[in-house]
PDB file of C-alpha atoms in Angstrom:
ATOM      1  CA  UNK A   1       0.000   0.000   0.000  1.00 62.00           C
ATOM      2  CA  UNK A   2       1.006   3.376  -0.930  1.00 79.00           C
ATOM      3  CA  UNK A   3       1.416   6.396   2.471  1.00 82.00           C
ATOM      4  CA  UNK A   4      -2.238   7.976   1.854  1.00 81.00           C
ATOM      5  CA  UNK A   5      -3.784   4.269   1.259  1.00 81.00           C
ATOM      6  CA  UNK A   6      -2.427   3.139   4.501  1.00 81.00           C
ATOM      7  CA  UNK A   7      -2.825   6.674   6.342  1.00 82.00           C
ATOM      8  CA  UNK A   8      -6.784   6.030   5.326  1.00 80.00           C
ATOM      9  CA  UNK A   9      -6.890   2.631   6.355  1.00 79.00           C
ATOM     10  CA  UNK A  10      -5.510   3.701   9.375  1.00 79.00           C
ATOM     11  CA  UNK A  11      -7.824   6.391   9.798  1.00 80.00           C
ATOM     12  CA  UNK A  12     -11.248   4.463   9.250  1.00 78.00           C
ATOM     13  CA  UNK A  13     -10.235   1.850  11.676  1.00 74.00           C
ATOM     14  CA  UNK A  14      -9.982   4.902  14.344  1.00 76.00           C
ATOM     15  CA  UNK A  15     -13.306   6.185  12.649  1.00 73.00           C
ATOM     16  CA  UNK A  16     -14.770   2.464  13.520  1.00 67.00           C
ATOM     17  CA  UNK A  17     -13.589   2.663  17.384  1.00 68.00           C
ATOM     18  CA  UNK A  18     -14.896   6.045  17.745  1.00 69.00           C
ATOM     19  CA  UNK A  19     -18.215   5.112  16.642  1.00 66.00           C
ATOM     20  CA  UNK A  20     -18.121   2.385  19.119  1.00 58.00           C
ATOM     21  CA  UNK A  21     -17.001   4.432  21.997  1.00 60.00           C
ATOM     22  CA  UNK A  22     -19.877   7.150  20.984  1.00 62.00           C
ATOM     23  CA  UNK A  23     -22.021   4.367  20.977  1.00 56.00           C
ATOM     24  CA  UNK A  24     -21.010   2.989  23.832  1.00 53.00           C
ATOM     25  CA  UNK A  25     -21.228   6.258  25.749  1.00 55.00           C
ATOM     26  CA  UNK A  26     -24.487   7.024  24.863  1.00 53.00           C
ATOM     27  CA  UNK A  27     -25.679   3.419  26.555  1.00 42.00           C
ATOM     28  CA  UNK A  28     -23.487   4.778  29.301  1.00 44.00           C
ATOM     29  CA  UNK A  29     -21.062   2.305  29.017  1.00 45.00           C
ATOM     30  CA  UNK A  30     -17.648   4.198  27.606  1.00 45.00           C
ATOM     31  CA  UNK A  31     -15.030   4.381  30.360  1.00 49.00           C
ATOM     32  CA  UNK A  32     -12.544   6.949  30.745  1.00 50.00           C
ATOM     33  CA  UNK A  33      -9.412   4.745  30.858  1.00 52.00           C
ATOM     34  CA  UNK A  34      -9.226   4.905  26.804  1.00 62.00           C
ATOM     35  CA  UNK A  35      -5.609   5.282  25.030  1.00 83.00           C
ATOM     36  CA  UNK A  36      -4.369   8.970  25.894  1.00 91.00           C
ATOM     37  CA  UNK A  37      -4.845  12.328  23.350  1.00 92.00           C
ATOM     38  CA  UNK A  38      -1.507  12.637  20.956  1.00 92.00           C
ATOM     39  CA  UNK A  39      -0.887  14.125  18.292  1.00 92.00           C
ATOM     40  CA  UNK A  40      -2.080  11.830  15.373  1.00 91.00           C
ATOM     41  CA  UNK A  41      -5.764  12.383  17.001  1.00 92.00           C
ATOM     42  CA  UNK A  42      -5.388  16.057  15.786  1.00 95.00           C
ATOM     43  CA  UNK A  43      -4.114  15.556  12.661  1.00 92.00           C
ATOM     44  CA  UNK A  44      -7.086  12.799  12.024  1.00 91.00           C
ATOM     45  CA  UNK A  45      -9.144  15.591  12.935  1.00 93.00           C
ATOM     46  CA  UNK A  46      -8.073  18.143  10.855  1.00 93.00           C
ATOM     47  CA  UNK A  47      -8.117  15.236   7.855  1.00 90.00           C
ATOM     48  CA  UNK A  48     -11.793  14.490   8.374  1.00 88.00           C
ATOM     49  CA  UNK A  49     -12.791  18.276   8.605  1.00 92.00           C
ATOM     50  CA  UNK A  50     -10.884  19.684   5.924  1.00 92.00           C
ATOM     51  CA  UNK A  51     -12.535  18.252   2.692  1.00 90.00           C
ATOM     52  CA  UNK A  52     -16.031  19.169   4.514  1.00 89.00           C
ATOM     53  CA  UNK A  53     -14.929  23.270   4.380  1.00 94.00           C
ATOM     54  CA  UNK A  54     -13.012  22.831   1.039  1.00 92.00           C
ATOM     55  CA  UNK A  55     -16.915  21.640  -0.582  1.00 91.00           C
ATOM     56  CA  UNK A  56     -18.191  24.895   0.935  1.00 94.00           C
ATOM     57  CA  UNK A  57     -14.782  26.731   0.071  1.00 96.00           C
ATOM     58  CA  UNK A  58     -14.186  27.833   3.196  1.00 96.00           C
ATOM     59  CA  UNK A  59     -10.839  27.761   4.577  1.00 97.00           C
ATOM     60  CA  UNK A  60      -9.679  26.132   7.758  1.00 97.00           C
ATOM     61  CA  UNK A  61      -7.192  28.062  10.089  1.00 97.00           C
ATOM     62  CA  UNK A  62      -6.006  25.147  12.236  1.00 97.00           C
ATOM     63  CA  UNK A  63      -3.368  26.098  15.229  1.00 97.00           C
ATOM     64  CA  UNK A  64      -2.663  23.032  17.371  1.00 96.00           C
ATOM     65  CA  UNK A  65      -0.033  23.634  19.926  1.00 94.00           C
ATOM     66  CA  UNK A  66       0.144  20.661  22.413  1.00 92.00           C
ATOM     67  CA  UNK A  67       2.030  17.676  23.979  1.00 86.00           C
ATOM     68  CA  UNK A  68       2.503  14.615  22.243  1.00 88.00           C
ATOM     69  CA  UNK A  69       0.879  12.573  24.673  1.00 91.00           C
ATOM     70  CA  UNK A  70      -2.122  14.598  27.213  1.00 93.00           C
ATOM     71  CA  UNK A  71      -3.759  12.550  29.863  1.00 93.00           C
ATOM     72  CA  UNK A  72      -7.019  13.113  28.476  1.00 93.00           C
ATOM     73  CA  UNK A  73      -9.274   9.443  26.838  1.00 92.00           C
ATOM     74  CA  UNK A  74      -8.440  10.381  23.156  1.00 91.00           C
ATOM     75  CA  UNK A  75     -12.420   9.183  22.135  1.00 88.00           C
ATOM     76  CA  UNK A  76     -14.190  11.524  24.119  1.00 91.00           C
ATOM     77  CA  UNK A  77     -12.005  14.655  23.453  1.00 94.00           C
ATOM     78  CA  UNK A  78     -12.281  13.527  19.963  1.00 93.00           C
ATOM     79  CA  UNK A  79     -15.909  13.625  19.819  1.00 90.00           C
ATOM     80  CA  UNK A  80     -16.327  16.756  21.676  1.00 93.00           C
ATOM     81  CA  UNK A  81     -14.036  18.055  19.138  1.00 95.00           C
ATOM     82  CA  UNK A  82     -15.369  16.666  15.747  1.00 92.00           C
ATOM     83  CA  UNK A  83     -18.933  17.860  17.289  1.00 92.00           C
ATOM     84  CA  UNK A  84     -17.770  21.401  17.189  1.00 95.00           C
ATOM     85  CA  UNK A  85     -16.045  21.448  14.014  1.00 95.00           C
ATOM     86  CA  UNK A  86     -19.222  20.027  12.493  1.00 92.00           C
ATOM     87  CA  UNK A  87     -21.302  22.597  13.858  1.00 92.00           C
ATOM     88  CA  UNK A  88     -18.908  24.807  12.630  1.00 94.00           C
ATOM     89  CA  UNK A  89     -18.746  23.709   8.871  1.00 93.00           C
ATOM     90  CA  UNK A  90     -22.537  23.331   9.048  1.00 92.00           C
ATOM     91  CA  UNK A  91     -22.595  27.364  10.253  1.00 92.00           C
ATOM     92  CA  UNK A  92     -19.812  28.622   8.067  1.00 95.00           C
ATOM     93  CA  UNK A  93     -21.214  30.563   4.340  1.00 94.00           C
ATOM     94  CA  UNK A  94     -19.865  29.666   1.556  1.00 94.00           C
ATOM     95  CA  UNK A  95     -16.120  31.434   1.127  1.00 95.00           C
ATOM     96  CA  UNK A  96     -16.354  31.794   5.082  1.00 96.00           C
ATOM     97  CA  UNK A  97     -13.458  30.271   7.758  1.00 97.00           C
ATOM     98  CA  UNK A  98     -13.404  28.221  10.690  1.00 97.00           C
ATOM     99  CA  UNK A  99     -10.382  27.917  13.211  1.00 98.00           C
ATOM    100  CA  UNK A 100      -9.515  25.923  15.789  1.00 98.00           C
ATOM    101  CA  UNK A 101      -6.880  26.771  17.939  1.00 98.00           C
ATOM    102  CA  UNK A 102      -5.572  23.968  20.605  1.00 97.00           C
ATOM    103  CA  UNK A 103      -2.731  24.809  23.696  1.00 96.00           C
ATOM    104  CA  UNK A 104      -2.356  21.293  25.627  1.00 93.00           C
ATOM    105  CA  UNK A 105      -0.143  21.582  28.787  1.00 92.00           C
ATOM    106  CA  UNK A 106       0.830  19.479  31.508  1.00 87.00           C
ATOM    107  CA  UNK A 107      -2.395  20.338  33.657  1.00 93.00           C
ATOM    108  CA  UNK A 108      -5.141  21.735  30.943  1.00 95.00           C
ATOM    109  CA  UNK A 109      -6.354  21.509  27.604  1.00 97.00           C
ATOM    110  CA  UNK A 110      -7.872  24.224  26.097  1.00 97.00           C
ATOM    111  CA  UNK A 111     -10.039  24.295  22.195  1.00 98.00           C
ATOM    112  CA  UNK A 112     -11.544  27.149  20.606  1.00 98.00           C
ATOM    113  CA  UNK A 113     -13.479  26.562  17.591  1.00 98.00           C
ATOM    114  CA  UNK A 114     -14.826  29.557  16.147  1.00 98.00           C
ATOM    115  CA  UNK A 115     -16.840  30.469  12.841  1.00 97.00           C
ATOM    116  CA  UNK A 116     -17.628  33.213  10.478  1.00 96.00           C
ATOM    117  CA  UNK A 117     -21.314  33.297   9.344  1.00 87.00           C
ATOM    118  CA  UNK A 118     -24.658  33.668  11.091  1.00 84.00           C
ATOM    119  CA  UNK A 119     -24.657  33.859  14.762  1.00 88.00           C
ATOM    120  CA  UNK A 120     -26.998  31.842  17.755  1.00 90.00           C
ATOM    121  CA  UNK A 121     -29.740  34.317  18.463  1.00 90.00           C
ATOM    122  CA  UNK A 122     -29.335  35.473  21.802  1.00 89.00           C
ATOM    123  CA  UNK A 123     -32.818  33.551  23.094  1.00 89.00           C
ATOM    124  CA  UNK A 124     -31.152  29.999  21.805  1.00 89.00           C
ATOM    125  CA  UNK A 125     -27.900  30.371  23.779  1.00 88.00           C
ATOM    126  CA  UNK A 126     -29.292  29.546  27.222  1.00 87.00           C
ATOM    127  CA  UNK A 127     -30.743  26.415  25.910  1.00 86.00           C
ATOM    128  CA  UNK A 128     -27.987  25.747  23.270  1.00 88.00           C
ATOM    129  CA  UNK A 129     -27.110  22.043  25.287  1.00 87.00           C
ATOM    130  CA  UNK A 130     -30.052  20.637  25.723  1.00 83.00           C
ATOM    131  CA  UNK A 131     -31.359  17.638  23.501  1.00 75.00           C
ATOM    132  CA  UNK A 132     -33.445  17.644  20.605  1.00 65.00           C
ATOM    133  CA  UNK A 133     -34.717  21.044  21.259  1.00 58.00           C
ATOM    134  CA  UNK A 134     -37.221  22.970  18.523  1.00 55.00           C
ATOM    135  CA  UNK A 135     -36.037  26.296  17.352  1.00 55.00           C
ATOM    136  CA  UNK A 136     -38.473  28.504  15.882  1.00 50.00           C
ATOM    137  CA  UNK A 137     -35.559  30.151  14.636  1.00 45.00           C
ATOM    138  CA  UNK A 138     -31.803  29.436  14.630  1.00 44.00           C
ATOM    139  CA  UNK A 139     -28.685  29.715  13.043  1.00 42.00           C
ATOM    140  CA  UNK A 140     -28.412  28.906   9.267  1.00 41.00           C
ATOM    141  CA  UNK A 141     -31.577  26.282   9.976  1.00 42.00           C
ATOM    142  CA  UNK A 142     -35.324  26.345   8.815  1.00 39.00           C
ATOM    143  CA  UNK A 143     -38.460  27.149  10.847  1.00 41.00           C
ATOM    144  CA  UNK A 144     -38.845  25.086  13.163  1.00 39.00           C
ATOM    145  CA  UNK A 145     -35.740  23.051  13.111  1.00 44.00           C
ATOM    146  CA  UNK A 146     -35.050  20.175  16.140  1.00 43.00           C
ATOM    147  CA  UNK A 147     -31.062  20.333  16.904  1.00 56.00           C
ATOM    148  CA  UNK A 148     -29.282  17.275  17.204  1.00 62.00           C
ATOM    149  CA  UNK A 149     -27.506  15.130  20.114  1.00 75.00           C
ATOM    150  CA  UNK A 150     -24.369  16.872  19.279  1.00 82.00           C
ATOM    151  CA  UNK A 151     -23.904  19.805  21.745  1.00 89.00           C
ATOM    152  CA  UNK A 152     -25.421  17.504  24.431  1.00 87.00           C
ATOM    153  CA  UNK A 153     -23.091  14.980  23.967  1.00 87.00           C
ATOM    154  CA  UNK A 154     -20.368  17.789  24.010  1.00 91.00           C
ATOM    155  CA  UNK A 155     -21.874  19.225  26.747  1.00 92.00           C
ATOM    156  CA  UNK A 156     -22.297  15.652  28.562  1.00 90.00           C
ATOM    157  CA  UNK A 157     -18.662  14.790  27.801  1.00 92.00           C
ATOM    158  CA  UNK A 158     -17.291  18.429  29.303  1.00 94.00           C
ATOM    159  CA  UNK A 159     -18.637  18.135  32.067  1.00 92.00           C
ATOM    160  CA  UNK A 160     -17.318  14.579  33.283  1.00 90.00           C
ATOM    161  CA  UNK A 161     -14.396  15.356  32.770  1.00 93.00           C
ATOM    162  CA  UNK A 162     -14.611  18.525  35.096  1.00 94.00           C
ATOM    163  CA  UNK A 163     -14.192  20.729  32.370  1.00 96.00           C
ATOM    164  CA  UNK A 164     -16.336  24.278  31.396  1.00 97.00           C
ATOM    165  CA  UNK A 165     -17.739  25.262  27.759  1.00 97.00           C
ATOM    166  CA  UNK A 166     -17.912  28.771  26.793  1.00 96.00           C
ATOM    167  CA  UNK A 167     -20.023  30.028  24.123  1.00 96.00           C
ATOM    168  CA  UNK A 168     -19.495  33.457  22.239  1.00 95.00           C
ATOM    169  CA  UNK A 169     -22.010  34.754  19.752  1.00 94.00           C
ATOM    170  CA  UNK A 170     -22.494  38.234  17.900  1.00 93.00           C
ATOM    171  CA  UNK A 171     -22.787  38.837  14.101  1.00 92.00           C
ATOM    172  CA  UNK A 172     -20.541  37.122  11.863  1.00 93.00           C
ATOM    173  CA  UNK A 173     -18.968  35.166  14.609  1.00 96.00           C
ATOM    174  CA  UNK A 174     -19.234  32.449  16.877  1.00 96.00           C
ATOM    175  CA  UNK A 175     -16.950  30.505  19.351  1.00 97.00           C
ATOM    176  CA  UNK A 176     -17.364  27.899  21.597  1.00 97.00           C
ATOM    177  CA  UNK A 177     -14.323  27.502  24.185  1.00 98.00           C
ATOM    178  CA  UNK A 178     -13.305  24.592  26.328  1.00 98.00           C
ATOM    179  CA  UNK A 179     -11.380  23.673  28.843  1.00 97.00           C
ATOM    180  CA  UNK A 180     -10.539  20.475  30.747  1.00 97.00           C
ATOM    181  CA  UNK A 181      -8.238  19.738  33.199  1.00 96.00           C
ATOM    182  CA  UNK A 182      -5.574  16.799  32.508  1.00 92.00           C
ATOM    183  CA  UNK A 183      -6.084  14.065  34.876  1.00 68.00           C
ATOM    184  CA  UNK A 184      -3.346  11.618  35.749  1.00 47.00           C
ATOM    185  CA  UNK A 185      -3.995   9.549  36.192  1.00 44.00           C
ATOM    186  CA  UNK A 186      -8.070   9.029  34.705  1.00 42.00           C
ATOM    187  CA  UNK A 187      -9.918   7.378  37.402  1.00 42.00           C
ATOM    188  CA  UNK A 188     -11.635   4.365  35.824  1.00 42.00           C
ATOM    189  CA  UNK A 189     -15.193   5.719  36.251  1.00 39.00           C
ATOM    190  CA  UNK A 190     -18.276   5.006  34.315  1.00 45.00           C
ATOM    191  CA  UNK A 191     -19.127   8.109  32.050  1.00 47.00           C
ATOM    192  CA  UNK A 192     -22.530   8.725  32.620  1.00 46.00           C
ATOM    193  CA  UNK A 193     -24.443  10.948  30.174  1.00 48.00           C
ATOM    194  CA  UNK A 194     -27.350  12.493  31.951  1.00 45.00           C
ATOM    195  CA  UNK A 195     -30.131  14.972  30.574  1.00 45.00           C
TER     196      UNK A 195
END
C-alpha cells in the first residue's frame, strides 16, 4: 500500500472505534481509561474536517499547539471536538473560515473553535445544550428546526471530565471555548451521560 492508502486505512479503523465508543457512551457504558490524546488524534481531525470546508470553500485556520501525549481518553475529546467542528462547517457561508486553535499543557487543555457566518440568536444560547430542542428560529436552519444530540453529547462529555464550555455569539462570529483539566492519572469511572 502506498502512504495515503495506509494513512486512510488507518484512519477508518480509528473512525470504527470512535463510533463504538460514541455508541457505547451514549448506553453509558464508555469508560474513561481509553488510550491517551496525541498528536495523530489532531491531525485525524483536521483530515476528516478539511474536505467538509473545502466543498463549501471555506478555509480552515487550524493552530494546534500541544504535547505529544495529554492525559485526556483520546475518544471523548475527539468527539467533543469533531462535534464542534461540524457545527462549525454546518454554520460557516460559503467562502467563510473556521479555526480551531488547541494549547495542551501538563495540567489543561484548552479548544476554541470559532466560525464566520450567522450567529446563535441570543434567546437559543441559554438552551444551546439541551437535547433535541425545537427552534423557531436558529442559526443557518429552517423554521422550526429540532437540533441534534451533538452539543449535548459535548456538553455531557465536558462536564465529566470537570471541564467548562464557553459560548461566544455576535454577528458574523461564533466561538465555543473549552477547557478540561488533565487528569493523571483518569480514574476508571463510568461516564454517565445524563439529561
Amino acid at each position: 500500500y502506498d502512504e495515503l492508502t495506509q494513512r486512510t486505512v488507518g484512519l477508518t479503523r480509528r473512525g470504527l472505534m470512535q463510533i463504538r465508543h460514541t455508541v457505547g457512551a451514549l448506553l453509558v457504558e464508555a469508560r474513561l481509561d481509553s488510550a491517551f490524546m496525541h498528536t495523530t488524534d489532531w491531525q485525524d481531525l483536521r483530515l476528516l474536517i478539511e474536505p467538509e470546508l473545502s466543498e463549501k470553500n471555506a478555509s480552515l485556520l487550524w493552530d494546534v499547539t500541544t504535547r505529544d501525549e495529554l492525559p485526556l481518553p483520546a475518544h471523548l475529546v475527539r468527539q467533543l471536538v469533531l462535534n464542534l467542528l461540524i457545527n462549525a462547517k454546518n454554520a460557516v457561508e460559503r467562502g467563510g473560515s473556521v479555526s480551531c486553535t488547541v494549547t495542551g499543557t501538563a495540567d489543561r487543555l484548552s479548544v476554541e473553535i470559532a466560525n464566520s457566518g450567522q450567529h446563535i440568536p441570543h434567546d437559543v444560547l441559554p438552551h444551546l445544550f439541551e437535547p433535541y430542542r425545537v427552534d423557531a428560529r436558529g442559526a443557518g436552519r429552517a423554521e422550526g428546526r429540532s437540533r441534534g444530540l451533538g452539543l449535548w453529547v459535548t456538553y455531557q462529555i465536558v462536564t465529566q471530565l470537570q471541564g467548562t464550555i464557553e459560548v461566544i455569539s455576535e454577528e458574523g462570529y461564533t466561538a465555543f471555548t473549552i477547557t478540561l483539566p488533565c487528569a493523571a492519572p483518569i480514574e476508571k469511572t463510568n461516564l454517565e451521560l445524563t439529561p
